[in-house]
Amino acid sequence: MTITESLVASAILMTMATQASQVFGNSMQAIGKSRLRDGINTSIQRDIEKIRETVSQWSINTTGTDGQLSYDPPQSDCEDSILATTLLSDQNSLLPASQALNLSNISTPLQGLQIIRTIETLPGNENLVLINYSTTGHSKIKTQASTILSIPAQGWCK
């Protein structure tokens, strides 16, 4: 093997080693982002379940003695089809229109990540609750999620 062949072989080897380390670095970065996304999604799902519990407890009938779950929604709100509006304006429901999501349970460093939750009625149907989650503008990871909840008390409207 001549010196020229040796130099070419070592240049090829260095290029391959550099590319391999870049692939390794990129895969480690992807794993970190994946863990962060998993933590974000877990936090969002946990928050949705808390809201779902609050919605399911609203206008529950606590005077029943037969062990059956029933609701007693305001009849005027049933007639006007504004149960979600009433629920969201009820101070006892503790559902603020906009709030930063608690991400303290995520083990991956957040790097300034913040998710804002908004709760409102579904446009065109004030019996449904619309929940939106989105990251703030400067976040490295973009997240957009939404869900619609129906109010169980609506089933007891007359």
mmCIF file of C-alpha atoms in Angstrom:
data_model
loop_
_atom_site.group_PDB
_atom_site.id
_atom_site.type_symbol
_atom_site.label_atom_id
_atom_site.label_comp_id
_atom_site.label_asym_id
_atom_site.label_seq_id
_atom_site.Cartn_x
_atom_site.Cartn_y
_atom_site.Cartn_z
ATOM 1 C CA MET A 1 0.000 0.000 0.000
ATOM 2 C CA THR A 2 1.428 3.335 -1.015
ATOM 3 C CA ILE A 3 1.316 6.514 1.027
ATOM 4 C CA THR A 4 -1.359 7.934 -1.277
ATOM 5 C CA GLU A 5 -3.566 4.898 -0.798
ATOM 6 C CA SER A 6 -3.036 5.128 2.958
ATOM 7 C CA LEU A 7 -4.036 8.802 2.982
ATOM 8 C CA VAL A 8 -7.158 8.108 0.915
ATOM 9 C CA ALA A 9 -8.103 5.196 3.174
ATOM 10 C CA SER A 10 -7.606 7.277 6.333
ATOM 11 C CA ALA A 11 -9.663 10.152 4.856
ATOM 12 C CA ILE A 12 -12.488 7.737 4.062
ATOM 13 C CA LEU A 13 -12.261 6.247 7.556
ATOM 14 C CA MET A 14 -12.367 9.706 9.184
ATOM 15 C CA THR A 15 -15.385 10.676 7.070
ATOM 16 C CA MET A 16 -17.212 7.489 8.047
ATOM 17 C CA ALA A 17 -16.379 7.990 11.728
ATOM 18 C CA THR A 18 -17.618 11.598 11.595
ATOM 19 C CA GLN A 19 -20.858 10.577 9.912
ATOM 20 C CA ALA A 20 -21.386 7.753 12.388
ATOM 21 C CA SER A 21 -20.963 10.142 15.310
ATOM 22 C CA GLN A 22 -23.428 12.574 13.689
ATOM 23 C CA VAL A 23 -25.978 9.778 13.296
ATOM 24 C CA PHE A 24 -25.456 8.803 16.935
ATOM 25 C CA GLY A 25 -25.844 12.427 18.064
ATOM 26 C CA ASN A 26 -28.992 12.892 15.995
ATOM 27 C CA SER A 27 -30.523 9.689 17.342
ATOM 28 C CA MET A 28 -29.791 10.720 20.934
ATOM 29 C CA GLN A 29 -31.412 14.102 20.281
ATOM 30 C CA ALA A 30 -34.448 12.352 18.774
ATOM 31 C CA ILE A 31 -34.730 10.106 21.834
ATOM 32 C CA GLY A 32 -34.656 13.180 24.093
ATOM 33 C CA LYS A 33 -37.403 14.872 22.070
ATOM 34 C CA SER A 34 -39.427 11.659 22.097
ATOM 35 C CA ARG A 35 -39.219 11.462 25.889
ATOM 36 C CA LEU A 36 -40.247 15.101 26.152
ATOM 37 C CA ARG A 37 -43.215 14.545 23.819
ATOM 38 C CA ASP A 38 -44.261 11.495 25.855
ATOM 39 C CA GLY A 39 -44.142 13.581 29.030
ATOM 40 C CA ILE A 40 -46.146 16.364 27.387
ATOM 41 C CA ASN A 41 -48.788 13.942 26.119
ATOM 42 C CA THR A 42 -49.023 12.297 29.533
ATOM 43 C CA SER A 43 -49.501 15.702 31.179
ATOM 44 C CA ILE A 44 -52.196 16.644 28.669
ATOM 45 C CA GLN A 45 -54.062 13.355 29.161
ATOM 46 C CA ARG A 46 -53.829 13.695 32.949
ATOM 47 C CA ASP A 47 -55.249 17.228 32.711
ATOM 48 C CA ILE A 48 -58.086 16.087 30.422
ATOM 49 C CA GLU A 49 -59.045 13.414 32.952
ATOM 50 C CA LYS A 50 -59.162 16.009 35.752
ATOM 51 C CA ILE A 51 -61.402 18.219 33.625
ATOM 52 C CA ARG A 52 -63.557 15.227 32.664
ATOM 53 C CA GLU A 53 -64.036 14.445 36.362
ATOM 54 C CA THR A 54 -65.012 18.065 37.087
ATOM 55 C CA VAL A 55 -67.475 18.057 34.186
ATOM 56 C CA SER A 56 -68.978 14.743 35.296
ATOM 57 C CA GLN A 57 -69.478 16.021 38.866
ATOM 58 C CA TRP A 58 -71.239 19.234 37.777
ATOM 59 C CA SER A 59 -74.975 19.344 38.668
ATOM 60 C CA ILE A 60 -74.827 15.891 40.201
ATOM 61 C CA ASN A 61 -77.828 15.052 42.347
ATOM 62 C CA THR A 62 -76.528 14.364 45.848
ATOM 63 C CA THR A 63 -79.951 13.854 47.444
ATOM 64 C CA GLY A 64 -80.655 10.495 45.826
ATOM 65 C CA THR A 65 -80.918 7.628 48.279
ATOM 66 C CA ASP A 66 -81.327 4.737 45.871
ATOM 67 C CA GLY A 67 -77.634 4.561 44.955
ATOM 68 C CA GLN A 68 -78.224 5.627 41.367
ATOM 69 C CA LEU A 69 -76.163 8.395 39.823
ATOM 70 C CA SER A 70 -78.361 11.223 38.584
ATOM 71 C CA TYR A 71 -78.046 14.884 37.724
ATOM 72 C CA ASP A 72 -80.117 17.977 38.340
ATOM 73 C CA PRO A 73 -79.132 20.520 35.664
ATOM 74 C CA PRO A 74 -80.693 24.001 35.638
ATOM 75 C CA GLN A 75 -83.860 23.600 33.564
ATOM 76 C CA SER A 76 -83.587 27.063 31.984
ATOM 77 C CA ASP A 77 -80.071 26.188 30.758
ATOM 78 C CA CYS A 78 -81.416 22.950 29.311
ATOM 79 C CA GLU A 79 -84.097 24.855 27.421
ATOM 80 C CA ASP A 80 -81.598 27.456 26.171
ATOM 81 C CA SER A 81 -78.980 24.756 25.353
ATOM 82 C CA ILE A 82 -76.235 26.543 27.303
ATOM 83 C CA LEU A 83 -75.117 23.914 29.827
ATOM 84 C CA ALA A 84 -71.416 24.256 28.945
ATOM 85 C CA THR A 85 -71.608 28.040 29.223
ATOM 86 C CA THR A 86 -73.160 27.737 32.670
ATOM 87 C CA LEU A 87 -70.599 25.132 33.744
ATOM 88 C CA LEU A 88 -67.670 27.305 32.668
ATOM 89 C CA SER A 89 -69.078 30.378 34.411
ATOM 90 C CA ASP A 90 -69.740 28.408 37.620
ATOM 91 C CA GLN A 91 -67.096 29.505 40.152
ATOM 92 C CA ASN A 92 -67.316 26.130 41.902
ATOM 93 C CA SER A 93 -66.187 24.257 38.789
ATOM 94 C CA LEU A 94 -62.679 25.790 38.971
ATOM 95 C CA LEU A 95 -62.242 25.668 35.195
ATOM 96 C CA PRO A 96 -60.385 28.838 34.177
ATOM 97 C CA ALA A 97 -60.705 29.926 30.547
ATOM 98 C CA SER A 98 -56.921 29.883 30.084
ATOM 99 C CA GLN A 99 -54.166 28.344 32.171
ATOM 100 C CA ALA A 100 -50.572 27.135 31.836
ATOM 101 C CA LEU A 101 -50.379 23.369 32.127
ATOM 102 C CA ASN A 102 -48.421 21.932 35.065
ATOM 103 C CA LEU A 103 -45.419 20.111 33.585
ATOM 104 C CA SER A 104 -43.608 19.381 36.859
ATOM 105 C CA ASN A 105 -44.042 15.615 36.421
ATOM 106 C CA ILE A 106 -41.876 15.509 33.268
ATOM 107 C CA SER A 107 -38.427 14.074 33.988
ATOM 108 C CA THR A 108 -36.851 15.484 30.798
ATOM 109 C CA PRO A 109 -35.550 19.080 31.012
ATOM 110 C CA LEU A 110 -38.247 21.422 29.687
ATOM 111 C CA GLN A 111 -35.921 24.043 28.180
ATOM 112 C CA GLY A 112 -38.493 26.820 28.611
ATOM 113 C CA LEU A 113 -41.400 24.768 27.290
ATOM 114 C CA GLN A 114 -44.847 25.989 28.278
ATOM 115 C CA ILE A 115 -48.241 24.623 27.250
ATOM 116 C CA ILE A 116 -51.343 26.780 27.465
ATOM 117 C CA ARG A 117 -54.759 25.208 27.972
ATOM 118 C CA THR A 118 -57.900 27.049 26.917
ATOM 119 C CA ILE A 119 -61.432 25.959 27.739
ATOM 120 C CA GLU A 120 -64.492 27.330 25.987
ATOM 121 C CA THR A 121 -67.803 26.237 24.585
ATOM 122 C CA LEU A 122 -67.849 24.698 21.155
ATOM 123 C CA PRO A 123 -68.845 27.375 18.653
ATOM 124 C CA GLY A 124 -72.391 26.636 17.559
ATOM 125 C CA ASN A 125 -73.143 24.251 20.446
ATOM 126 C CA GLU A 126 -73.037 25.668 23.970
ATOM 127 C CA ASN A 127 -73.718 22.245 25.476
ATOM 128 C CA LEU A 128 -70.212 21.013 24.586
ATOM 129 C CA VAL A 129 -66.881 21.975 26.158
ATOM 130 C CA LEU A 130 -63.899 22.523 23.840
ATOM 131 C CA ILE A 131 -60.415 22.130 25.350
ATOM 132 C CA ASN A 132 -57.314 23.226 23.411
ATOM 133 C CA TYR A 133 -53.654 22.726 24.290
ATOM 134 C CA SER A 134 -50.806 24.462 22.474
ATOM 135 C CA THR A 135 -47.187 25.331 23.106
ATOM 136 C CA THR A 136 -46.041 28.914 23.284
ATOM 137 C CA GLY A 137 -44.349 30.447 20.250
ATOM 138 C CA HIS A 138 -40.736 30.049 21.398
ATOM 139 C CA SER A 139 -40.908 26.320 22.207
ATOM 140 C CA LYS A 140 -38.608 23.927 20.341
ATOM 141 C CA ILE A 141 -41.325 21.285 20.321
ATOM 142 C CA LYS A 142 -44.670 22.274 18.871
ATOM 143 C CA THR A 143 -47.745 20.625 20.343
ATOM 144 C CA GLN A 144 -51.350 21.149 19.366
ATOM 145 C CA ALA A 145 -54.121 19.030 20.884
ATOM 146 C CA SER A 146 -57.825 19.473 21.423
ATOM 147 C CA THR A 147 -60.798 17.511 22.646
ATOM 148 C CA ILE A 148 -64.524 18.019 23.072
ATOM 149 C CA LEU A 149 -66.408 16.913 26.181
ATOM 150 C CA SER A 150 -70.128 16.487 26.531
ATOM 151 C CA ILE A 151 -71.784 17.209 29.843
ATOM 152 C CA PRO A 152 -73.408 14.147 31.446
ATOM 153 C CA ALA A 153 -76.032 16.371 33.099
ATOM 154 C CA GLN A 154 -77.480 17.019 29.638
ATOM 155 C CA GLY A 155 -78.990 13.537 29.719
ATOM 156 C CA TRP A 156 -81.270 14.668 32.560
ATOM 157 C CA CYS A 157 -82.675 17.703 30.746
ATOM 158 C CA LYS A 158 -86.448 17.547 30.412
#
